[in-house]
Short mmCIF file of C-alpha atoms in Angstrom, two decimals:
data_model
loop_
_atom_site.label_atom_id
_atom_site.label_comp_id
_atom_site.label_asym_id
_atom_site.label_seq_id
_atom_site.Cartn_x
_atom_site.Cartn_y
_atom_site.Cartn_z
CA MET A 164 106.84 99.21 100.52
CA ASP A 165 110.58 98.41 101.78
CA ASP A 166 111.09 102.07 101.73
CA TYR A 167 108.03 102.67 104.37
CA TYR A 168 109.54 102.90 107.91
CA PHE A 169 106.18 102.33 109.51
CA SER A 170 103.21 100.38 108.45
CA VAL A 171 100.21 99.71 109.23
CA LYS A 172 97.90 96.84 106.89
CA GLN A 173 94.04 96.24 107.16
CA MET A 174 94.28 96.74 111.18
CA THR A 175 90.79 96.19 112.66
CA VAL A 176 90.56 98.06 116.13
CA GLY A 177 87.95 97.90 118.84
CA TYR A 178 87.19 96.51 122.63
CA ASP A 179 86.46 92.91 123.41
CA GLY A 180 86.34 91.44 120.61
CA LYS A 181 84.06 94.05 119.12
CA ALA A 182 85.45 96.28 115.84
CA LEU A 183 84.98 99.78 116.16
CA ILE A 184 87.21 100.44 113.05
CA ARG A 185 88.25 98.24 110.10
CA ASP A 186 90.87 98.01 107.25
CA ILE A 187 92.80 100.87 108.65
CA ALA A 188 95.86 101.20 106.20
CA PHE A 189 98.75 103.94 106.11
CA HIS A 190 102.60 104.38 105.55
CA ILE A 191 105.20 106.52 106.98
CA LYS A 192 108.97 107.20 105.55
CA LYS A 193 110.98 107.96 108.55
CA GLY A 194 110.97 111.65 109.64
CA GLU A 195 107.46 112.13 108.37
CA ILE A 196 104.54 113.43 110.77
CA LEU A 197 101.11 111.93 110.57
CA THR A 198 98.23 113.37 112.36
CA LEU A 199 94.71 111.98 112.99
CA ILE A 200 91.88 114.03 112.93
CA GLY A 201 88.40 113.25 113.22
CA PRO A 202 85.44 113.94 115.62
CA ASN A 203 85.40 113.25 119.74
CA GLY A 204 84.65 109.42 120.17
CA ALA A 205 85.52 108.31 116.50
CA GLY A 206 88.31 106.32 117.47
CA LYS A 207 91.46 108.12 117.04
CA SER A 208 92.54 107.39 120.67
CA THR A 209 91.87 103.80 120.13
CA ILE A 210 93.82 103.74 116.81
CA LEU A 211 96.91 104.75 118.80
CA LYS A 212 96.34 102.47 121.55
CA SER A 213 96.26 99.91 119.00
CA ILE A 214 99.49 100.76 117.46
CA ILE A 215 101.58 100.73 120.56
CA GLY A 216 100.39 97.57 121.65
CA GLN A 217 98.23 98.51 124.51
CA LEU A 218 94.85 97.40 122.78
CA LYS A 219 95.26 93.92 120.91
CA LEU A 220 94.43 93.99 117.17
CA LEU A 221 91.34 92.58 115.91
CA ALA A 222 92.82 92.26 112.59
CA GLY A 223 95.99 92.84 110.55
CA THR A 224 99.57 93.85 110.84
CA VAL A 225 101.59 96.85 112.28
CA THR A 226 104.90 96.81 111.16
CA LEU A 227 108.27 99.13 112.28
CA GLU A 228 110.85 98.78 109.80
CA ASN A 229 109.13 95.33 108.51
CA GLU A 230 109.27 93.64 111.89
CA ARG A 231 106.08 93.11 113.57
CA ILE A 232 105.45 95.32 116.65
CA ASP A 233 103.72 92.38 118.33
CA ARG A 234 106.82 90.46 118.13
CA MET A 235 109.08 92.84 119.68
CA GLU A 236 110.81 92.21 122.83
CA ALA A 237 109.37 95.29 125.40
CA ALA A 238 112.52 96.57 125.57
CA GLU A 239 113.54 96.79 121.98
CA ARG A 240 110.25 98.56 121.58
CA ALA A 241 111.02 101.07 124.16
CA LYS A 242 114.14 102.08 122.46
CA LYS A 243 112.45 102.67 119.43
CA MET A 244 108.84 104.03 120.31
CA ALA A 245 108.25 106.36 122.94
CA VAL A 246 104.42 107.23 123.73
CA VAL A 247 102.34 110.37 125.42
CA LEU A 248 98.62 109.26 125.75
CA THR A 249 95.73 111.50 127.40
CA GLY A 250 95.88 109.97 130.86
CA GLN A 251 98.33 111.39 133.35
CA ILE A 252 100.81 109.20 134.83
CA ARG A 253 100.45 108.32 138.45
CA THR A 254 103.29 109.54 140.41
CA GLU A 255 103.91 109.29 144.36
CA LEU A 256 107.10 111.72 145.63
CA MET A 257 108.56 112.29 142.37
CA THR A 258 109.82 115.55 141.46
CA CYS A 259 109.39 116.84 137.51
CA VAL A 260 113.02 115.85 136.82
CA ASP A 261 112.64 112.47 138.23
CA VAL A 262 109.37 112.08 136.13
CA VAL A 263 111.42 112.91 132.87
CA ALA A 264 114.15 110.64 133.68
CA THR A 265 112.33 107.55 133.55
CA GLY A 266 112.29 108.39 130.13
CA ARG A 267 116.16 106.97 130.34
CA TYR A 268 114.96 103.60 131.80
CA PRO A 269 114.89 101.49 128.73
CA TYR A 270 118.87 102.13 128.54
CA THR A 271 119.96 102.28 132.55
CA GLY A 272 119.69 98.44 133.11
CA ARG A 273 117.89 96.86 135.91
CA LEU A 274 119.14 99.29 138.85
CA GLY A 275 117.98 102.38 136.94
CA LEU A 276 121.04 104.44 137.49
CA LEU A 277 121.42 107.31 135.52
CA SER A 278 125.11 108.03 134.29
CA GLU A 279 126.28 111.71 133.51
CA GLU A 280 125.16 111.17 129.95
CA ASP A 281 121.29 110.08 130.73
CA LYS A 282 121.63 112.97 132.97
CA ARG A 283 122.55 115.35 129.97
CA ILE A 284 119.98 113.96 127.63
CA VAL A 285 117.16 114.60 130.58
CA GLU A 286 118.68 118.18 130.77
CA GLU A 287 118.47 119.00 127.25
CA ALA A 288 115.01 117.60 126.59
CA MET A 289 113.82 119.49 129.61
CA GLU A 290 115.33 122.71 127.86
CA LEU A 291 113.58 121.93 124.78
CA VAL A 292 110.43 122.58 126.14
CA HIS A 293 110.89 124.97 128.52
CA VAL A 294 110.21 123.05 131.94
CA LYS A 295 113.76 123.25 133.14
CA GLU A 296 112.76 125.73 136.17
CA LEU A 297 110.13 123.07 137.46
CA GLY A 298 112.80 120.19 137.75
CA GLU A 299 112.58 120.13 141.55
CA ARG A 300 108.66 120.56 141.96
CA ASP A 301 106.82 117.81 142.95
CA PHE A 302 104.99 116.82 139.74
CA LEU A 303 101.85 116.36 141.41
CA THR A 304 101.29 120.10 142.35
CA VAL A 305 102.07 121.52 138.73
CA SER A 306 99.32 122.85 136.41
CA ASP A 307 97.90 120.30 133.57
CA GLY A 308 99.52 122.16 131.35
CA GLN A 309 103.22 121.92 132.71
CA LYS A 310 102.38 118.35 133.37
CA GLN A 311 101.72 117.66 129.48
CA ARG A 312 105.61 119.50 128.90
CA ILE A 313 106.92 117.33 131.54
CA MET A 314 105.62 114.18 129.82
CA LEU A 315 106.73 115.81 126.51
CA ALA A 316 110.08 116.47 127.62
CA ARG A 317 109.82 112.36 129.27
CA ALA A 318 109.34 111.33 125.72
CA ILE A 319 112.04 113.17 123.78
CA ALA A 320 114.64 112.03 126.76
CA GLN A 321 113.70 108.54 125.91
CA GLN A 322 115.26 109.41 121.83
CA PRO A 323 112.76 107.40 120.13
CA GLU A 324 112.53 106.69 116.30
CA ILE A 325 109.16 106.70 116.52
CA LEU A 326 106.78 109.22 118.91
CA VAL A 327 102.91 108.46 119.38
CA LEU A 328 101.06 111.29 120.92
CA ASP A 329 97.41 111.27 122.00
CA GLU A 330 96.21 115.11 121.77
CA PRO A 331 99.68 116.60 122.85
CA THR A 332 98.71 120.23 122.83
CA SER A 333 95.26 119.32 124.91
CA TYR A 334 96.78 121.43 127.76
CA LEU A 335 98.96 123.84 126.12
CA ASP A 336 98.15 127.82 125.57
CA ILE A 337 98.88 128.61 121.91
CA LYS A 338 102.60 129.73 123.02
CA TYR A 339 103.30 126.45 123.71
CA LYS A 340 101.16 124.52 121.13
CA LEU A 341 103.24 126.66 118.19
CA GLU A 342 106.62 126.04 119.76
CA PHE A 343 106.04 122.18 120.57
CA LEU A 344 104.75 121.53 117.32
CA SER A 345 107.86 123.73 115.77
CA ILE A 346 110.04 121.24 118.08
CA LEU A 347 108.44 118.19 116.45
CA GLN A 348 108.67 119.34 112.85
CA ASP A 349 112.23 120.27 113.72
CA MET A 350 113.12 116.89 115.22
CA ALA A 351 111.13 115.31 112.13
CA LYS A 352 113.43 116.97 109.53
CA LYS A 353 116.56 116.99 111.32
CA LYS A 354 116.85 114.15 113.16
CA LYS A 355 114.39 111.40 111.46
CA LEU A 356 111.77 111.10 114.18
CA THR A 357 108.73 109.93 112.78
CA VAL A 358 105.52 111.23 114.80
CA ILE A 359 102.09 109.53 114.87
CA MET A 360 99.54 111.87 116.69
CA SER A 361 96.00 113.17 117.10
CA LEU A 362 95.08 116.84 117.34
CA HIS A 363 91.83 118.73 117.58
CA GLU A 364 93.41 122.06 116.33
CA LEU A 365 92.38 121.22 112.49
CA ASP A 366 94.71 124.59 111.51
CA LEU A 367 97.40 123.43 112.99
CA ALA A 368 97.35 119.72 111.90
CA GLU A 369 97.07 121.16 108.06
CA ARG A 370 100.28 123.14 108.65
CA VAL A 371 102.37 120.72 110.90
CA SER A 372 101.69 116.91 109.04
CA ASP A 373 102.87 115.36 106.05
CA LYS A 374 99.98 113.22 105.96
CA VAL A 375 96.66 113.31 107.76
CA LEU A 376 94.08 110.22 108.52
CA CYS A 377 90.43 110.98 109.03
CA VAL A 378 88.85 108.91 111.17
CA LYS A 379 84.79 108.66 111.43
CA GLY A 380 82.42 105.78 111.14
CA GLU A 381 83.48 101.95 110.71
CA ASN A 382 86.06 102.44 108.08
CA VAL A 383 88.97 105.40 108.14
CA GLY A 384 87.57 108.71 105.49
CA ARG A 385 90.85 110.35 103.68
CA TYR A 386 94.36 109.68 104.08
CA GLY A 387 96.58 112.13 102.48
CA PRO A 388 98.68 114.92 102.22
CA PRO A 389 97.10 117.83 103.77
CA GLU A 390 96.42 119.40 100.48
CA ASP A 391 94.33 115.97 99.29
CA VAL A 392 92.23 116.25 102.70
CA PHE A 393 91.41 119.48 103.29
CA THR A 394 89.51 120.33 100.32
CA PRO A 395 86.52 122.84 100.22
CA GLY A 396 83.36 121.28 102.27
CA TYR A 397 85.32 117.88 103.40
CA VAL A 398 85.69 118.96 107.10
CA SER A 399 82.65 120.36 107.66
CA SER A 400 81.44 116.57 106.28
CA LEU A 401 83.66 114.96 108.43
CA TYR A 402 82.58 116.68 111.72
CA ASP A 403 78.79 116.86 110.39
CA ILE A 404 79.24 120.95 110.89
CA LYS A 405 75.61 122.14 110.96
CA GLU A 406 76.08 125.44 112.83
CA GLY A 407 79.06 128.05 111.89
CA SER A 408 81.63 126.87 109.41
CA PHE A 409 84.95 126.08 108.87
CA ASP A 410 87.26 127.40 105.86
CA GLU A 411 89.69 124.64 104.70
CA ILE A 412 91.90 127.12 102.99
CA SER A 413 92.24 129.71 105.78
CA GLY A 414 91.94 126.95 108.85
CA ARG A 415 88.84 129.53 110.14
CA ALA A 416 86.22 128.29 112.14
CA GLU A 417 83.50 130.85 112.37
CA LEU A 418 80.09 130.72 114.37
CA PRO A 419 76.56 131.00 112.51
CA ARG A 420 75.27 133.87 110.21
CA VAL A 421 72.92 136.00 111.51
CA GLN A 422 69.59 135.44 109.73
CA GLY A 423 67.51 138.24 108.68
CA GLU A 424 67.06 141.16 106.12
CA PRO A 425 70.33 142.93 106.82
CA LYS A 426 70.49 146.76 107.92
CA LEU A 427 74.01 147.35 107.60
CA PHE A 428 75.86 147.64 104.60
CA VAL A 429 79.70 147.10 104.95
CA ILE A 430 82.86 148.39 102.52
CA ALA A 431 85.60 146.59 102.90
CA GLY A 432 88.61 145.07 101.78
CA GLY A 433 92.47 143.43 102.35
CA GLY A 434 90.92 142.16 105.75
CA SER A 435 89.83 145.72 106.98
CA GLY A 436 86.34 144.42 107.59
CA THR A 437 87.09 140.88 109.48
CA HIS A 438 87.11 142.35 112.91
CA LEU A 439 83.78 144.24 112.24
CA TYR A 440 82.07 141.04 110.40
CA ARG A 441 82.75 139.14 113.83
CA SER A 442 81.41 141.98 115.91
CA LEU A 443 78.12 142.41 114.17
CA GLN A 444 77.82 138.35 114.60
CA ARG A 445 78.51 138.74 118.22
CA GLU A 446 75.77 141.55 118.31
CA LYS A 447 73.19 139.69 116.33
CA ILE A 448 73.35 142.35 113.84
CA PRO A 449 72.29 140.87 109.87
CA PHE A 450 74.57 142.67 107.20
CA SER A 451 75.73 143.04 103.93
CA THR A 452 78.78 143.71 102.55
CA GLY A 453 81.08 144.42 99.36
CA VAL A 454 82.56 144.87 96.93
CA LEU A 455 85.25 142.03 97.64
CA TRP A 456 87.25 139.80 95.40
CA GLU A 457 87.08 136.34 95.66
CA ASN A 458 90.68 136.37 96.74
CA ASP A 459 90.68 139.05 99.00
CA LEU A 460 91.85 138.46 102.85
CA ASP A 461 87.98 139.61 104.12
CA TYR A 462 86.28 137.42 101.58
CA PRO A 463 85.94 133.95 103.49
CA VAL A 464 84.92 135.41 106.95
CA ALA A 465 82.45 137.75 104.64
CA GLU A 466 81.12 134.47 103.10
CA ALA A 467 80.80 132.66 106.44
CA LEU A 468 79.08 135.44 108.65
CA ALA A 469 77.56 137.70 105.95
CA VAL A 470 73.76 137.75 104.54
CA ARG A 471 74.85 138.90 101.02
CA VAL A 472 78.34 139.50 100.03
CA ILE A 473 78.86 141.57 96.64
CA LYS A 474 81.49 140.22 95.00
CA GLU A 475 83.61 140.51 91.89
CA LYS A 476 86.02 137.43 90.34
CA ALA A 477 89.78 137.71 91.08
CA PHE A 478 92.32 140.42 89.42
CA LEU A 479 89.27 142.02 87.61
CA ARG A 480 88.16 145.59 87.81
CA ILE A 481 85.11 146.12 89.64
CA ARG A 482 82.41 145.59 86.65
CA GLU A 483 79.43 148.04 86.24
CA ASP A 484 77.15 145.30 86.80
CA THR A 485 78.85 144.24 90.25
CA PHE A 486 78.65 148.16 91.24
CA GLU A 487 74.93 148.58 90.67
CA LYS A 488 74.45 145.39 92.66
CA ALA A 489 76.03 146.95 95.49
CA LYS A 490 74.25 150.46 94.88
CA LYS A 491 70.69 148.51 95.06
CA GLU A 492 72.16 146.80 98.49
CA ILE A 493 73.04 150.31 99.80
CA ASP A 494 69.40 151.28 98.69
CA ARG A 495 67.97 148.43 100.96
CA CYS A 496 70.26 148.87 104.17
CA GLU A 497 69.68 151.79 106.78
CA LYS A 498 73.24 152.28 107.21
CA VAL A 499 76.68 151.83 105.70
CA VAL A 500 80.08 151.73 107.23
CA CYS A 501 83.48 151.69 105.48
CA CYS A 502 86.37 150.28 107.12
CA LEU A 503 88.98 151.31 104.37
CA LYS A 504 91.28 153.99 105.18
CA SER A 505 91.97 154.52 101.36
CA PHE A 506 91.32 153.65 97.68
CA GLY A 507 93.52 152.07 95.14
CA GLU A 508 93.15 152.80 91.77
CA LEU A 509 91.32 149.31 91.37
CA ASN A 510 89.36 150.31 93.88
CA ARG A 511 87.69 153.49 92.93
CA GLU A 512 84.17 151.81 92.52
CA ASN A 513 83.99 150.98 96.57
CA GLU A 514 85.18 155.00 96.91
CA GLU A 515 82.34 155.60 94.75
CA LEU A 516 80.07 153.49 96.65
CA CYS A 517 81.04 155.79 100.12
CA SER A 518 79.92 158.46 98.26
CA TYR A 519 76.97 157.33 97.02
CA ALA A 520 75.85 156.45 100.82
CA LYS A 521 76.73 160.07 102.19
CA SER A 522 74.59 161.37 99.33
CA GLN A 523 71.79 159.27 100.72
CA GLY A 524 72.34 160.32 104.27
CA LYS A 525 72.98 155.96 105.27
CA PHE A 526 76.94 156.80 106.03
CA MET A 527 78.36 156.29 109.23
CA GLU A 528 81.89 156.55 110.97
CA GLY A 529 82.74 152.81 112.40
CA ASP A 530 82.99 154.26 115.50
CA ALA A 531 79.65 155.45 115.29
CA LEU A 532 78.24 151.97 115.09
CA TRP A 533 78.31 151.29 118.58
CA GLN A 534 76.99 154.72 119.72
CA LYS A 535 73.56 153.75 119.23
#
């Protein structure tokens, strides 16, 4: 294990002596990002609080460079590890730059006086998460999202070797979520910053993480690289999804399909049908669709939302029996709409389906769909 920077061995965590999760074990190399995922209340925050020493371990050990964290001096630990938990800190008459500057206290001595170098590091941290313009604002008067970014700047200003974050993107809009995770990824690879965090955004967790730890029940579930964790059906099981679906490959979550016999057949492909599929779901209109190849951009959403999908295996020309299935589906439906603007040589059968729908008087333009 000597090549591992941070190790958790047989850790049991809980409150008031009562175990919540047992036998937690993982190991991280320097510069890796580990993300905890799992349902609300599963114990992700409890694990993080136990790792940083805020909660006493019921069993097991947590080591940083082969040294047990619970035996490290507080000042030494503060120089190694920075923490951003969900709860906001309480401040009184502190500006945003004052809050970020507290990240330098492990280095300033008892008087807490900032050197010019400390001030430069504080300024750089604020620039990194785009909050420099908030510097002189009262911390209590800024929005929750801005507070979260201030706290992230504070952690960065601490110049830690390991960063522990509990739902760091909770209050951030999509722009700042992506920017912040990009910053984390960049710091992890270039500065060998080790990151342990919890996230609710599964698609982002899959993209940013080197390792993923799944938390549910008394024992942790899967642990490993994203490609070993996000396999078909696992996330639905982890979160006990019964309404709607989650596609591990694309990272898409979809609402439940509309039940009932399809009244509309959608000819689509290449991503042209996805928006219409979701519009039909919102309007509670049951539909079928095809012919789609199993590797088509529209296919995952079609599988989640359509009552029936007429499909073809990837890279094959649409076979005659598949074409006949699509024609029979058109016969069952009242109307047909086509999302495709053009047809390639391998897609001629879908063009023929459009012609067949027109010959049956069932074809309608996409815009006409909502004029009824």
